[in-house]
mmCIF file of C-alpha atoms in Angstrom:
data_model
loop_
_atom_site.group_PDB
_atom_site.id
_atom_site.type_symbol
_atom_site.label_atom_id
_atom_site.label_comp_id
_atom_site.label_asym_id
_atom_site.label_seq_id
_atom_site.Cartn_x
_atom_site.Cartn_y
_atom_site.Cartn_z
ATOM 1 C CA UNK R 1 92.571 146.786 120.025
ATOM 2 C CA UNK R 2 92.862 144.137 117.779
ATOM 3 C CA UNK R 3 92.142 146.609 114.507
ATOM 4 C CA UNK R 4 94.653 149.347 115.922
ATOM 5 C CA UNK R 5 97.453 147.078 116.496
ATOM 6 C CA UNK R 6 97.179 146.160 112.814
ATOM 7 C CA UNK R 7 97.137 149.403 111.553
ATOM 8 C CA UNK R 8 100.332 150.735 113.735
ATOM 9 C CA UNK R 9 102.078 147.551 111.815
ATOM 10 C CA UNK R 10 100.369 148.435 108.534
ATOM 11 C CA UNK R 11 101.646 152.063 109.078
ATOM 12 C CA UNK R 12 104.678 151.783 110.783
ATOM 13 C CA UNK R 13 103.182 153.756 113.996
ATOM 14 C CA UNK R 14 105.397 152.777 117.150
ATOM 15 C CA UNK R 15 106.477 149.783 115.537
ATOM 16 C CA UNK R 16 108.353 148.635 112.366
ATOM 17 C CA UNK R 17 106.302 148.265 109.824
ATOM 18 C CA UNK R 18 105.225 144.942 108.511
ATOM 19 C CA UNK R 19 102.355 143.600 106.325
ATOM 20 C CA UNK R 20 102.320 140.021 108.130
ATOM 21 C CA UNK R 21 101.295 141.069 111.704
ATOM 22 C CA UNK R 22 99.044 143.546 110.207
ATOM 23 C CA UNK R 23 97.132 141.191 108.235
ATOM 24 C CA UNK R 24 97.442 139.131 111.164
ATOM 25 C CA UNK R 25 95.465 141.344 113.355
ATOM 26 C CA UNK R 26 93.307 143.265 110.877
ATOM 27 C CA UNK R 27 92.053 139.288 110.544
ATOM 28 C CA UNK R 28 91.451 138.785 113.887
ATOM 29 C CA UNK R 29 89.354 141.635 113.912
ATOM 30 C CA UNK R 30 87.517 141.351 110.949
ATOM 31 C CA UNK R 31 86.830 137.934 111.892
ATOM 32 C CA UNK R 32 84.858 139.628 115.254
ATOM 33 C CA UNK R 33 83.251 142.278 112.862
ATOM 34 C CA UNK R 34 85.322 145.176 113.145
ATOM 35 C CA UNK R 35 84.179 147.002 109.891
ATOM 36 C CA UNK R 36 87.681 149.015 109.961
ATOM 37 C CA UNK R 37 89.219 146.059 109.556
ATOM 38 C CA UNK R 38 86.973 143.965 107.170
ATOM 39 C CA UNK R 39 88.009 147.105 104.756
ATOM 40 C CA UNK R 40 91.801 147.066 105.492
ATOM 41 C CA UNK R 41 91.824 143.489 104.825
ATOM 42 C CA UNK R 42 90.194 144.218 101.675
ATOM 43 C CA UNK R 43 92.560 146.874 100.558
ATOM 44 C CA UNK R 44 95.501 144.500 101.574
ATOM 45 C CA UNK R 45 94.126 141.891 99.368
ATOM 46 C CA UNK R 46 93.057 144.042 96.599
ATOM 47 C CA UNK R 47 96.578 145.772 96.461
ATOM 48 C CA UNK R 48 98.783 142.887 97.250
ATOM 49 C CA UNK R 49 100.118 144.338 100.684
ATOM 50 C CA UNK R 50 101.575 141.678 102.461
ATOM 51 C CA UNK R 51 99.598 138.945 100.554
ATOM 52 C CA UNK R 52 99.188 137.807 97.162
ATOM 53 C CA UNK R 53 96.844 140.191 94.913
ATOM 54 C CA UNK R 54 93.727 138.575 95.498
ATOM 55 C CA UNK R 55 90.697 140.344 94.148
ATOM 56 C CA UNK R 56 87.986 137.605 95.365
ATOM 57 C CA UNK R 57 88.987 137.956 98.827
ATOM 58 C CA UNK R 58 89.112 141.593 98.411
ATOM 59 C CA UNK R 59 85.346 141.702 97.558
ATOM 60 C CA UNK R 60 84.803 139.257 100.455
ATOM 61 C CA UNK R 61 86.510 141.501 103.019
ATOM 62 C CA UNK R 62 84.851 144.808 101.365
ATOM 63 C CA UNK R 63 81.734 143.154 101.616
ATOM 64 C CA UNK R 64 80.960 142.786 104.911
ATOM 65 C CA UNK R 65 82.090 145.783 105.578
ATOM 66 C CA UNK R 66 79.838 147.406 102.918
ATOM 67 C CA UNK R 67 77.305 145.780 104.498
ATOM 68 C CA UNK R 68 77.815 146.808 107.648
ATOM 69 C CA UNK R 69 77.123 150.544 105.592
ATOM 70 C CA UNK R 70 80.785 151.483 105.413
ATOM 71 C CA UNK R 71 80.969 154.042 102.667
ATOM 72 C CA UNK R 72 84.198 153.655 100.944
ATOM 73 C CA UNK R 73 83.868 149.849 101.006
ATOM 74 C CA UNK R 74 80.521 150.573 98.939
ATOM 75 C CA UNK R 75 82.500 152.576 97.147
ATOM 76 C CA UNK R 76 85.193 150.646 96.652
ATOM 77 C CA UNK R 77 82.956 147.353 95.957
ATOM 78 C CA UNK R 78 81.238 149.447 93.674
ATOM 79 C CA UNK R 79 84.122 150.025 91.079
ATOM 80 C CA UNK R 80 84.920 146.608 91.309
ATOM 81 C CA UNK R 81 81.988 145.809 90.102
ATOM 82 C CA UNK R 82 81.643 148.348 87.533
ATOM 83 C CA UNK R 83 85.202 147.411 86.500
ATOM 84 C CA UNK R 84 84.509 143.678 86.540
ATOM 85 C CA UNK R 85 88.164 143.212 88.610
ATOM 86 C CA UNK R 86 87.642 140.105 90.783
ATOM 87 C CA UNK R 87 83.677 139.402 90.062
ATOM 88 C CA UNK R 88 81.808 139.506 86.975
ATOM 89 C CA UNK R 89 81.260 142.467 85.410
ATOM 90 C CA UNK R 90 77.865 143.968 86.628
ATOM 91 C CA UNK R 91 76.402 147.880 86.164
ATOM 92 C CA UNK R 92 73.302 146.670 88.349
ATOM 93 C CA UNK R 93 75.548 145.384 91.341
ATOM 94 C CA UNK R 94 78.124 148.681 90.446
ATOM 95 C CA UNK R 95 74.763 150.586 90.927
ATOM 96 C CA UNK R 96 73.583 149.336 94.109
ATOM 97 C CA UNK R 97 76.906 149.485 95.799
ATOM 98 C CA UNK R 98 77.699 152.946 94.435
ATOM 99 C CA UNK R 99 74.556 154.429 95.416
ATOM 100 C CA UNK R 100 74.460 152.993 99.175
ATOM 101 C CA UNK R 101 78.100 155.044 99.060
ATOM 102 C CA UNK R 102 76.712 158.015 97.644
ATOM 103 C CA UNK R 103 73.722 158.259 100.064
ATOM 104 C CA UNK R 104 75.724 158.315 103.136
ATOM 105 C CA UNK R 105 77.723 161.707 101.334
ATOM 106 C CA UNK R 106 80.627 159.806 99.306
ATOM 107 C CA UNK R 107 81.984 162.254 96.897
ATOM 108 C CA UNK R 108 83.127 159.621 94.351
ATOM 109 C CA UNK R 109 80.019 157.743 94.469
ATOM 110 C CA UNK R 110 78.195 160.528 93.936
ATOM 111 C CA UNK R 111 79.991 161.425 90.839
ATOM 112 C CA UNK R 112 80.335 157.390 89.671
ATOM 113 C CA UNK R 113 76.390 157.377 89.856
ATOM 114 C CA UNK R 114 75.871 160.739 88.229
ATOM 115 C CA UNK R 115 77.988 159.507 84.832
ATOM 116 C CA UNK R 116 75.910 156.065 85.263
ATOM 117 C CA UNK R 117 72.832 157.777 85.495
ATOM 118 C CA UNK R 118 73.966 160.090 82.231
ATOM 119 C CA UNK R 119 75.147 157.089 80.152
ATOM 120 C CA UNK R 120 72.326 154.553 80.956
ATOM 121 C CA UNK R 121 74.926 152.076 82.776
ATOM 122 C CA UNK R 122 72.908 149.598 85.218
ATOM 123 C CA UNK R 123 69.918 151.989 85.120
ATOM 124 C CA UNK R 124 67.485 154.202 83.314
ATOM 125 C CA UNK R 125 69.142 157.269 81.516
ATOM 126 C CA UNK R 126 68.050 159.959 83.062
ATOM 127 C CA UNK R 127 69.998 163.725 83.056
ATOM 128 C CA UNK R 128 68.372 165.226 86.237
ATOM 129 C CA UNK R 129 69.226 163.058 88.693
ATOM 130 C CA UNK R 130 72.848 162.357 86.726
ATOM 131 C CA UNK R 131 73.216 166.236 87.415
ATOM 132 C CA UNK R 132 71.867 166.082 90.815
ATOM 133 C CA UNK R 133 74.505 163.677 91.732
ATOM 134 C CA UNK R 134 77.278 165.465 89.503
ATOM 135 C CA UNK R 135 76.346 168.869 91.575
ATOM 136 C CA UNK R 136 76.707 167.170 94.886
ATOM 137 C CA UNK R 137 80.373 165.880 93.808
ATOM 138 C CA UNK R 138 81.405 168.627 92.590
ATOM 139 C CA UNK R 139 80.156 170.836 95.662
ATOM 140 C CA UNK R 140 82.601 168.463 97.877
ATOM 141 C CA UNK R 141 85.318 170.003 94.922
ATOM 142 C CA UNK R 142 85.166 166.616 92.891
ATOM 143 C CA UNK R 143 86.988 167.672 89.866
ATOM 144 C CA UNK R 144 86.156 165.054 87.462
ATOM 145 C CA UNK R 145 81.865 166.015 88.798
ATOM 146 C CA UNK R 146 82.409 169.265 87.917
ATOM 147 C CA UNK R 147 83.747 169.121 84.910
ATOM 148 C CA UNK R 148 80.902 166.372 84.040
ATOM 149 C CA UNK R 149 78.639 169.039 84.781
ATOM 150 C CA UNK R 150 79.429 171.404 82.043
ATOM 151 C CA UNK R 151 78.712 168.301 79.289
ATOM 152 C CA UNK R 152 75.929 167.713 81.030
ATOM 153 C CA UNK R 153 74.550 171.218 80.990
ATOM 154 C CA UNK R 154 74.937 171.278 76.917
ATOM 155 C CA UNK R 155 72.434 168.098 76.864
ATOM 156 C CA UNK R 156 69.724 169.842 79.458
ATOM 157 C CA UNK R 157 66.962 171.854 79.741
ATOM 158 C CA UNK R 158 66.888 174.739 81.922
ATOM 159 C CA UNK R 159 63.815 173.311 83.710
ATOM 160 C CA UNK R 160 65.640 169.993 84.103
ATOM 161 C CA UNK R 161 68.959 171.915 85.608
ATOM 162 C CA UNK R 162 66.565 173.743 88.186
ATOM 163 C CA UNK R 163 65.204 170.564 89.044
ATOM 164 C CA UNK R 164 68.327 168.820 89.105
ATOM 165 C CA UNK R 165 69.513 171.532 91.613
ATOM 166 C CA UNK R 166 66.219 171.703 93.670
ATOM 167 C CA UNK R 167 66.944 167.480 94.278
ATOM 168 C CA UNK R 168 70.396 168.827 95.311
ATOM 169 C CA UNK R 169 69.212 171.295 97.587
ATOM 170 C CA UNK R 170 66.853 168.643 99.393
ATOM 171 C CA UNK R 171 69.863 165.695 99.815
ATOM 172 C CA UNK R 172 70.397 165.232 103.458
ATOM 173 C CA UNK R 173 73.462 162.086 103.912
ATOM 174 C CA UNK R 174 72.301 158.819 105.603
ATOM 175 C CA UNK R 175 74.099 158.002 108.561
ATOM 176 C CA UNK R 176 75.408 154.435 108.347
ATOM 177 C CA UNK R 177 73.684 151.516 109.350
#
């Protein structure tokens, strides 16, 4: 209840709108573990809704909710990282985050991970599973994967694409934790 009362004041639903009261009771709630509202909290912070832009408490919020196996807070903590915006910059944490996202079906994980996999960022280069992860993207209609996949394609194998596309076939999404 908590949770929902914050978003109707973060939205404006059935009340006036106003970024205090939400962040007062998306804190409440996050405080009791509410993963919805550990991740608003964190997109208040990171955005400056209501509170002063504060990208270290953004990564606090989105991480317990990431690690309660929230997607887009994986996501979300992910690009942080990759980006370096409130914690040191860090492919192998951008990674990790990333792929927990792209596991559990993320579409923008999925793509982040493919172009990490393609460049070498945070892991071992490697063009099949960058294309596996490009494919399943860009099968969710991920522009930016698809059009990743036609660069790719010019630096592959045959062989490597079918395998690539085999991997793709086999990817079932993790439920959350």
């Amino acid at each position: 209840a908590q949770y929902s009362l914050g978003y109707m004041y973060d939205q404006g639903e059935g009340v006036p709108k106003d970024y205090a009261e939400a962040i007062k009771w998306y804190t409440k709630a996050a405080e009791q573990g509410t993963v919805d509202a550990q991740y608003a909290l964190g997109l208040m912070y990171r955005f400056g809704y209501g509170v002063a832009k504060d990208d270290a408490k953004a990564i606090k919020w989105y991480t317990k909710a990431a690690e309660q196996g929230f997607a887009v807070a994986q996501y979300n903590l992910g690009y942080m990282y990759y980006n370096g915006e409130g914690v040191t910059k860090g492919y192998v944490e951008a990674f990790k985050w990333h792929s927990k996202a792209a596991e559990h079906g993320h579409a923008g994980a999925q793509a982040f991970i493919g172009v990490m996999y393609g460049n070498g960022d945070g892991v071992t280069r490697d063009f099949v599973l960058a294309y596996k992860w490009l494919y399943l993207s860009a099968a969710q209609g991920n522009d930016f994967a698809n059009n990743g996949l036609g660069a790719l394609e010019k630096q592959m194998t045959p062989a490597q694409i079918a395998e690539a596309r085999k991997l793709s076939s086999e990817f079932k999404p993790r439920l959350p934790e």
